[in-house]
Coordinates of C-alpha atoms in Angstrom, one line a residue:
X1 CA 0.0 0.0 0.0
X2 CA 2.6 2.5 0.6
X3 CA 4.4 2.1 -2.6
X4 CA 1.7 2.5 -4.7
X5 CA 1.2 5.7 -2.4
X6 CA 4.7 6.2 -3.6
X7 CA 3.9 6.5 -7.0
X8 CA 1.5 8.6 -6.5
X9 CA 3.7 11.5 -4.6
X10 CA 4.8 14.7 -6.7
X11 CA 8.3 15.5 -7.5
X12 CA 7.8 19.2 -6.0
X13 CA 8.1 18.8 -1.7
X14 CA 9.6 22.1 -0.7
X15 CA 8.5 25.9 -1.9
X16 CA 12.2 26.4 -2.8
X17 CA 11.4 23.3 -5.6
X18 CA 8.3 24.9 -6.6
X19 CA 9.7 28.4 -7.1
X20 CA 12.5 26.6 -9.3
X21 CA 9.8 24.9 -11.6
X22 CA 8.0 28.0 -12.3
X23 CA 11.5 29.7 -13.1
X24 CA 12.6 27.6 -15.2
X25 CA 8.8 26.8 -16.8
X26 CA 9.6 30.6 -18.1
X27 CA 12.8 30.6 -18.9
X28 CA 13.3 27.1 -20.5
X29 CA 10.8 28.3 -23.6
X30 CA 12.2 31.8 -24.0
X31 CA 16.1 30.4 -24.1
X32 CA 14.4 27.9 -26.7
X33 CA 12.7 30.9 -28.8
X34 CA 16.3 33.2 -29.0
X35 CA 18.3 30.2 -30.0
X36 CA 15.9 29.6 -33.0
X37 CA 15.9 33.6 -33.9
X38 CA 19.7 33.3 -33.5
X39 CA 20.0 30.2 -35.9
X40 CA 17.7 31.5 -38.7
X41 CA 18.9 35.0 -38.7
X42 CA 22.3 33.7 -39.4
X43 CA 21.9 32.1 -42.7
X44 CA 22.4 33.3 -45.7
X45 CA 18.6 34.7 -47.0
X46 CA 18.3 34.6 -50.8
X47 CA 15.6 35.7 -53.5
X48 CA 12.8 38.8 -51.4
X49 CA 14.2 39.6 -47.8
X50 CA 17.7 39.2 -47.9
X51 CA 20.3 41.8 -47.9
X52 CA 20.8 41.2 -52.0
X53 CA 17.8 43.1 -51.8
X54 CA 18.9 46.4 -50.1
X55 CA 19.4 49.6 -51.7
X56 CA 22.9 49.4 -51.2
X57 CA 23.1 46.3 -52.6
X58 CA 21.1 47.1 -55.7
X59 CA 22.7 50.5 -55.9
X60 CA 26.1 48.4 -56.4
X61 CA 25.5 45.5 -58.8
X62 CA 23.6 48.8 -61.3
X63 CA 26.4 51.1 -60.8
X64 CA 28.1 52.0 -64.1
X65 CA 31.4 50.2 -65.1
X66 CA 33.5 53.8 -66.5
X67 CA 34.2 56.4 -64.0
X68 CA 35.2 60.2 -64.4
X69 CA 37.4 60.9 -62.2
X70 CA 38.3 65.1 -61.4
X71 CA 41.4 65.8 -60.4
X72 CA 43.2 69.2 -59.5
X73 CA 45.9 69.7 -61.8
X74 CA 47.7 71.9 -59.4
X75 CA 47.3 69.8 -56.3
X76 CA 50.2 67.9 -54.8
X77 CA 51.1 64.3 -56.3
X78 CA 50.5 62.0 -54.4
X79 CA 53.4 59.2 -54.6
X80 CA 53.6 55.6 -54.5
X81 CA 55.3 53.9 -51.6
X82 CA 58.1 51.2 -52.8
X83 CA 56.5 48.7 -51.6
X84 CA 52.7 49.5 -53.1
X85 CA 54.4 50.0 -56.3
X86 CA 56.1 46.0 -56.1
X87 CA 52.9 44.7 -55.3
X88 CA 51.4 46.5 -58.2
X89 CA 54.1 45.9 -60.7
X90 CA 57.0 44.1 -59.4
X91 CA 56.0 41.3 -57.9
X92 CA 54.5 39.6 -61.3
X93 CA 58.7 38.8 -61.9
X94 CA 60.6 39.4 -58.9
X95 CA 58.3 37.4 -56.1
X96 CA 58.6 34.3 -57.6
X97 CA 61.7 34.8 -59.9
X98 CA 60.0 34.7 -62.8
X99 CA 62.1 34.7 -66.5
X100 CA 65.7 35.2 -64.2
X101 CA 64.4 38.1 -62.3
X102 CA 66.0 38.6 -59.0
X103 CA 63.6 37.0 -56.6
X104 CA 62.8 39.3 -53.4
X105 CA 64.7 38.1 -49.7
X106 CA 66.3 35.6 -51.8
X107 CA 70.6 35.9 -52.3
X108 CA 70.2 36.6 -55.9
X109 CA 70.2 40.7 -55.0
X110 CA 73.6 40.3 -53.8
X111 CA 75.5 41.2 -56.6
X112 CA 72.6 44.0 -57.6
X113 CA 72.7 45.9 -54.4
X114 CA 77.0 45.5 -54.8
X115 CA 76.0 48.0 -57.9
X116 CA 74.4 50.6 -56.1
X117 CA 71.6 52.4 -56.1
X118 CA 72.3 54.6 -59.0
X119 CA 73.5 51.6 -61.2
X120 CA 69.9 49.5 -60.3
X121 CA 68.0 52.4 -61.0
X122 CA 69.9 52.9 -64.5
X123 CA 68.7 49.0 -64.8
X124 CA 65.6 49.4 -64.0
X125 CA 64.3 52.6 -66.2
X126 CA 66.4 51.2 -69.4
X127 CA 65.3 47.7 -68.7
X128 CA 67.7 44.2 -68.8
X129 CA 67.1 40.9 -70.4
X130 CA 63.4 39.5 -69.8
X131 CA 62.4 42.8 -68.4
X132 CA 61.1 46.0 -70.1
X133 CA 61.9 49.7 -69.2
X134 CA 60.5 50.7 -66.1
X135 CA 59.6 47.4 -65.6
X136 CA 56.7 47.5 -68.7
X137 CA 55.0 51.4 -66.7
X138 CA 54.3 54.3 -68.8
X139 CA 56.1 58.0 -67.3
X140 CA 53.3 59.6 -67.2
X141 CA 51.8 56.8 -63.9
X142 CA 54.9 55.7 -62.3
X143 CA 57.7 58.4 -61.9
X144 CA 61.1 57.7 -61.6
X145 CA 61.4 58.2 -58.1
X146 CA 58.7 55.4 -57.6
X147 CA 60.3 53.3 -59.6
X148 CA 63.5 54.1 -57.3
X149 CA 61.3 53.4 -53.9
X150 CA 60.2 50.2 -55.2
X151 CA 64.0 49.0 -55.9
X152 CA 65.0 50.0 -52.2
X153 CA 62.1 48.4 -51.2
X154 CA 63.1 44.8 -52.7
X155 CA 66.8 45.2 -52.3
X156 CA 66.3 46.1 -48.8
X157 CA 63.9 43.2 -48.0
X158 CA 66.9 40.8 -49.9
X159 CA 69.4 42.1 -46.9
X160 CA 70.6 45.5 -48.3
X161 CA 70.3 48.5 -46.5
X162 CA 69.9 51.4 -49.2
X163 CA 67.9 54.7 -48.2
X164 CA 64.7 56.4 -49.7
X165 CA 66.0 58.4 -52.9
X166 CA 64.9 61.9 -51.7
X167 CA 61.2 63.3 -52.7
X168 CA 61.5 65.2 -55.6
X169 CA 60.1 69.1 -55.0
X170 CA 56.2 69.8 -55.7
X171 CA 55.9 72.2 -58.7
X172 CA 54.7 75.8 -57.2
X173 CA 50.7 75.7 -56.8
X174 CA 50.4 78.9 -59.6
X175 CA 52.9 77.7 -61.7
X176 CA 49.7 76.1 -64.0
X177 CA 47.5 79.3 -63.1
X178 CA 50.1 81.9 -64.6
X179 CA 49.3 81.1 -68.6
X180 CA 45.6 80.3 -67.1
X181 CA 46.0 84.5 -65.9
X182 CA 47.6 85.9 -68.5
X183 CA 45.1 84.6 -71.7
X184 CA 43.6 87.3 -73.7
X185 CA 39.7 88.5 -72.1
X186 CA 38.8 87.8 -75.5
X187 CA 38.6 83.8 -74.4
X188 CA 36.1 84.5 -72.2
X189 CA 33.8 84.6 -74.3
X190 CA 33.7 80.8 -75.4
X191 CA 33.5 80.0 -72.1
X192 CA 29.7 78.5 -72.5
X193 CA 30.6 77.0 -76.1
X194 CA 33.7 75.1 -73.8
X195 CA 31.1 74.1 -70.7
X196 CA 28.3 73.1 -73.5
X197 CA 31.4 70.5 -75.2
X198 CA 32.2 69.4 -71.9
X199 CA 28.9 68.8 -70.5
X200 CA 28.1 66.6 -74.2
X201 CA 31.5 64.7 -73.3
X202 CA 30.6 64.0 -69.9
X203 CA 26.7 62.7 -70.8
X204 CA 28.3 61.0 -73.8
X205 CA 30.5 58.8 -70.7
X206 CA 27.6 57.8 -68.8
X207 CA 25.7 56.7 -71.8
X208 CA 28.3 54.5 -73.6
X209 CA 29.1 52.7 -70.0
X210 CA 26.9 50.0 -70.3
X211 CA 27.0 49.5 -74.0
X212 CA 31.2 49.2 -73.4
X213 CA 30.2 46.6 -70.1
X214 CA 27.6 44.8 -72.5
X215 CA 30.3 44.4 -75.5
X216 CA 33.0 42.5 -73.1
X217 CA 34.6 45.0 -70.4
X218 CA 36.6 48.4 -70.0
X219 CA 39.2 48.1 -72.6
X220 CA 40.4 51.3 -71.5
X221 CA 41.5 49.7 -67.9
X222 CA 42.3 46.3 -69.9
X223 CA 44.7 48.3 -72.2
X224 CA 46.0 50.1 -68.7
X225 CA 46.7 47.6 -66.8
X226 CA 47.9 45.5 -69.8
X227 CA 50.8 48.7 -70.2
X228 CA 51.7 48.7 -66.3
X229 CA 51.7 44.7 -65.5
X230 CA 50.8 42.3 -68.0
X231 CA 53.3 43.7 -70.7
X232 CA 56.7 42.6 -68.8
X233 CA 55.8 39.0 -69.6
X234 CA 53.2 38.8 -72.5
X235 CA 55.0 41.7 -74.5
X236 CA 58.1 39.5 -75.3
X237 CA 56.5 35.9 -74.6
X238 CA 58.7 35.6 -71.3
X239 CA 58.3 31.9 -69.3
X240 CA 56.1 31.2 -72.6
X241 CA 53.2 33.5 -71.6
X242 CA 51.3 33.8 -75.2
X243 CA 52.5 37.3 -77.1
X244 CA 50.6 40.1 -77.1
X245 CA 48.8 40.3 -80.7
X246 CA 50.4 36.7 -82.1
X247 CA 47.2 34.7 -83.4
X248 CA 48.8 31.2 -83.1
X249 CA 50.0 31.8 -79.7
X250 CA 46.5 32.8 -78.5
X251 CA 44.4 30.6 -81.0
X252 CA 44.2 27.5 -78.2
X253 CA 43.4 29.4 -75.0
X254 CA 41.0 31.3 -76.8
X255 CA 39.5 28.0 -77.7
X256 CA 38.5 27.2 -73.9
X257 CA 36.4 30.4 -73.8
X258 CA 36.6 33.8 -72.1
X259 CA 35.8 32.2 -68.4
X260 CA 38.3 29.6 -68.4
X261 CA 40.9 32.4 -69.6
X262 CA 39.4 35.1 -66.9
X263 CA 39.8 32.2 -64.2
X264 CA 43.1 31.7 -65.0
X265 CA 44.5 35.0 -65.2
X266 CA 42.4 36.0 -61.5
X267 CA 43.6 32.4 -60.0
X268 CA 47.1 32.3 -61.7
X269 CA 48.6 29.4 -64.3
X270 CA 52.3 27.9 -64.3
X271 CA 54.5 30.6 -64.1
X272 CA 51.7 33.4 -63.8
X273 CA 51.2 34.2 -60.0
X274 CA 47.6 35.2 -59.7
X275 CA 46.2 38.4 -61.2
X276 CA 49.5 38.5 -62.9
X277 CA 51.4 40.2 -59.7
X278 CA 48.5 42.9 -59.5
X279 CA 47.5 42.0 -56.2
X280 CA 45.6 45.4 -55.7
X281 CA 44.1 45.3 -58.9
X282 CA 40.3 44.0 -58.6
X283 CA 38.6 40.9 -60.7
X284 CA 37.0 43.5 -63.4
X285 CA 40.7 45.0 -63.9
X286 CA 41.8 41.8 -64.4
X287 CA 39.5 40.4 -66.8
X288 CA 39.3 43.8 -69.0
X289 CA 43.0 43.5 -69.5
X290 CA 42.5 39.6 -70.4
X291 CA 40.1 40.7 -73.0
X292 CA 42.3 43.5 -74.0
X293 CA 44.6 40.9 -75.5
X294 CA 42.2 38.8 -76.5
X295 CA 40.9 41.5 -78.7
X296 CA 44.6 42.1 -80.1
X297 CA 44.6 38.5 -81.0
X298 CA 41.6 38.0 -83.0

């Protein structure tokens, strides 16, 4: 009789037990609740809802490809550190010793920093062997004294100890104004015939964007990253990288289609280190200047 009794008996004997029950009969659901917020607010939401969806968002993927950029003519240039100019330029040869070029922290610099600075410069802007002048970079985007930077940068990461070539001095901020002051009054009077032209140019840009992003990419920033980068291998054919306008050379891998030839270049191939060296330069870069000499190949 008393263990059926037994049985019978609830769990809850004391009022500390009972106040614990009702506790936890409200907290044990609402922990429950914010763990299931918590697990579907964190995955990835696609199609109506999800932040692809925001105006941000939307406001990104439709943004047009070409961009006018302003810039002061008699504001200060800014330069290029030595070592953002290796990672731009550089580094396509001289991180992985590509074609003979002096790999960076490696012994091969030895007998390059026994030279000087003056005689690696002199290298450098005339160009040796495998590499172009100014490493393949137009005068007009990389000045000598970058170009300078970027060889004390490498030979001082191979074990020299060279110092920064000194800053060249900033042209006087009215040097450009003076001709701009002293133009005959009579000019002014074209003034809205110049600002009419200019504002045709600059609607003429916005409208051809998506027609030029439609028709393959921006050749213009294939073509310029082609002249600062992909030129000090393709331009002579170095470590068998196809030549810049040969047909036969370019015939197969255009063969496997664009994508397989935009992976590659983005990924890197064989010798090719990925985006060619251009580490800062972003996947559209890289692709226009794939289709750049793709174009030049057909």
């Amino acid at each position: 009789m008393s263990e059926a009794h037994n049985e019978h008996e609830s769990l809850i004997k004391t009022p500390k037990q009972l106040i614990a029950a009702v506790i936890a009969g409200f907290l044990v659901p609402i922990v429950i609740i914010v763990l299931l917020v918590n697990y579907v607010g964190n995955n990835a939401l696609t199609g109506a809802g999800s932040s692809a969806m925001t105006e941000s968002a939307i406001a990104e993927r439709i943004a047009p490809v070409a961009k006018v950029e302003v810039k002061d003519a008699n504001a200060p240039r800014v330069y290029q550190t030595g070592e953002q100019l290796y990672k731009a330029v550089c580094a396509a040869c001289h991180a992985a010793g590509t074609a003979g070029a002096p790999k960076v922290g490696s012994a091969d610099w030895a007998p390059r920093i026994a030279q000087g600075y003056d005689g690696m410069l002199k290298i450098a802007l005339a160009g040796k062997g495998a590499m172009p002048a100014r490493g393949g970079t137009s005068p007009d985007d990389v000045t000598d004294y970058e170009i300078g930077r970027a060889i004390v940068y490498m030979a001082n990461a191979s074990g020299g100890k060279l110092q920064e070539p000194a800053e060249p001095a900033q042209p006087a901020s009215g040097a450009a104004a003076a001709p701009a002051s002293s133009a005959p009054a009579a000019a002014s009077g074209a003034d809205a015939g110049s600002a009419a032209a200019a504002a045709a140019a600059m609607a003429s840009l916005k409208t051809a964007a998506p027609a030029t992003a439609s028709a393959g990419g921006n050749l213009d920033a294939g073509k310029k990253l082609y002249d600062t980068v992909c030129m000090a291998c393709h331009a002579s054919g170095v470590a068998n990288a196809p030549k810049f306008g040969d047909k036969a050379a370019w015939a197969p891998r255009i063969a496997t289609g664009i994508d397989t030839l935009h992976n590659a270049a983005i990924k890197g191939l064989n010798a090719m280190p990925p985006k060619g060296g251009a580490a800062t330069a972003s996947d559209d870069d890289v692709k226009a200047a794939v289709d750049y000499m793709v174009n030049a190949a057909k």
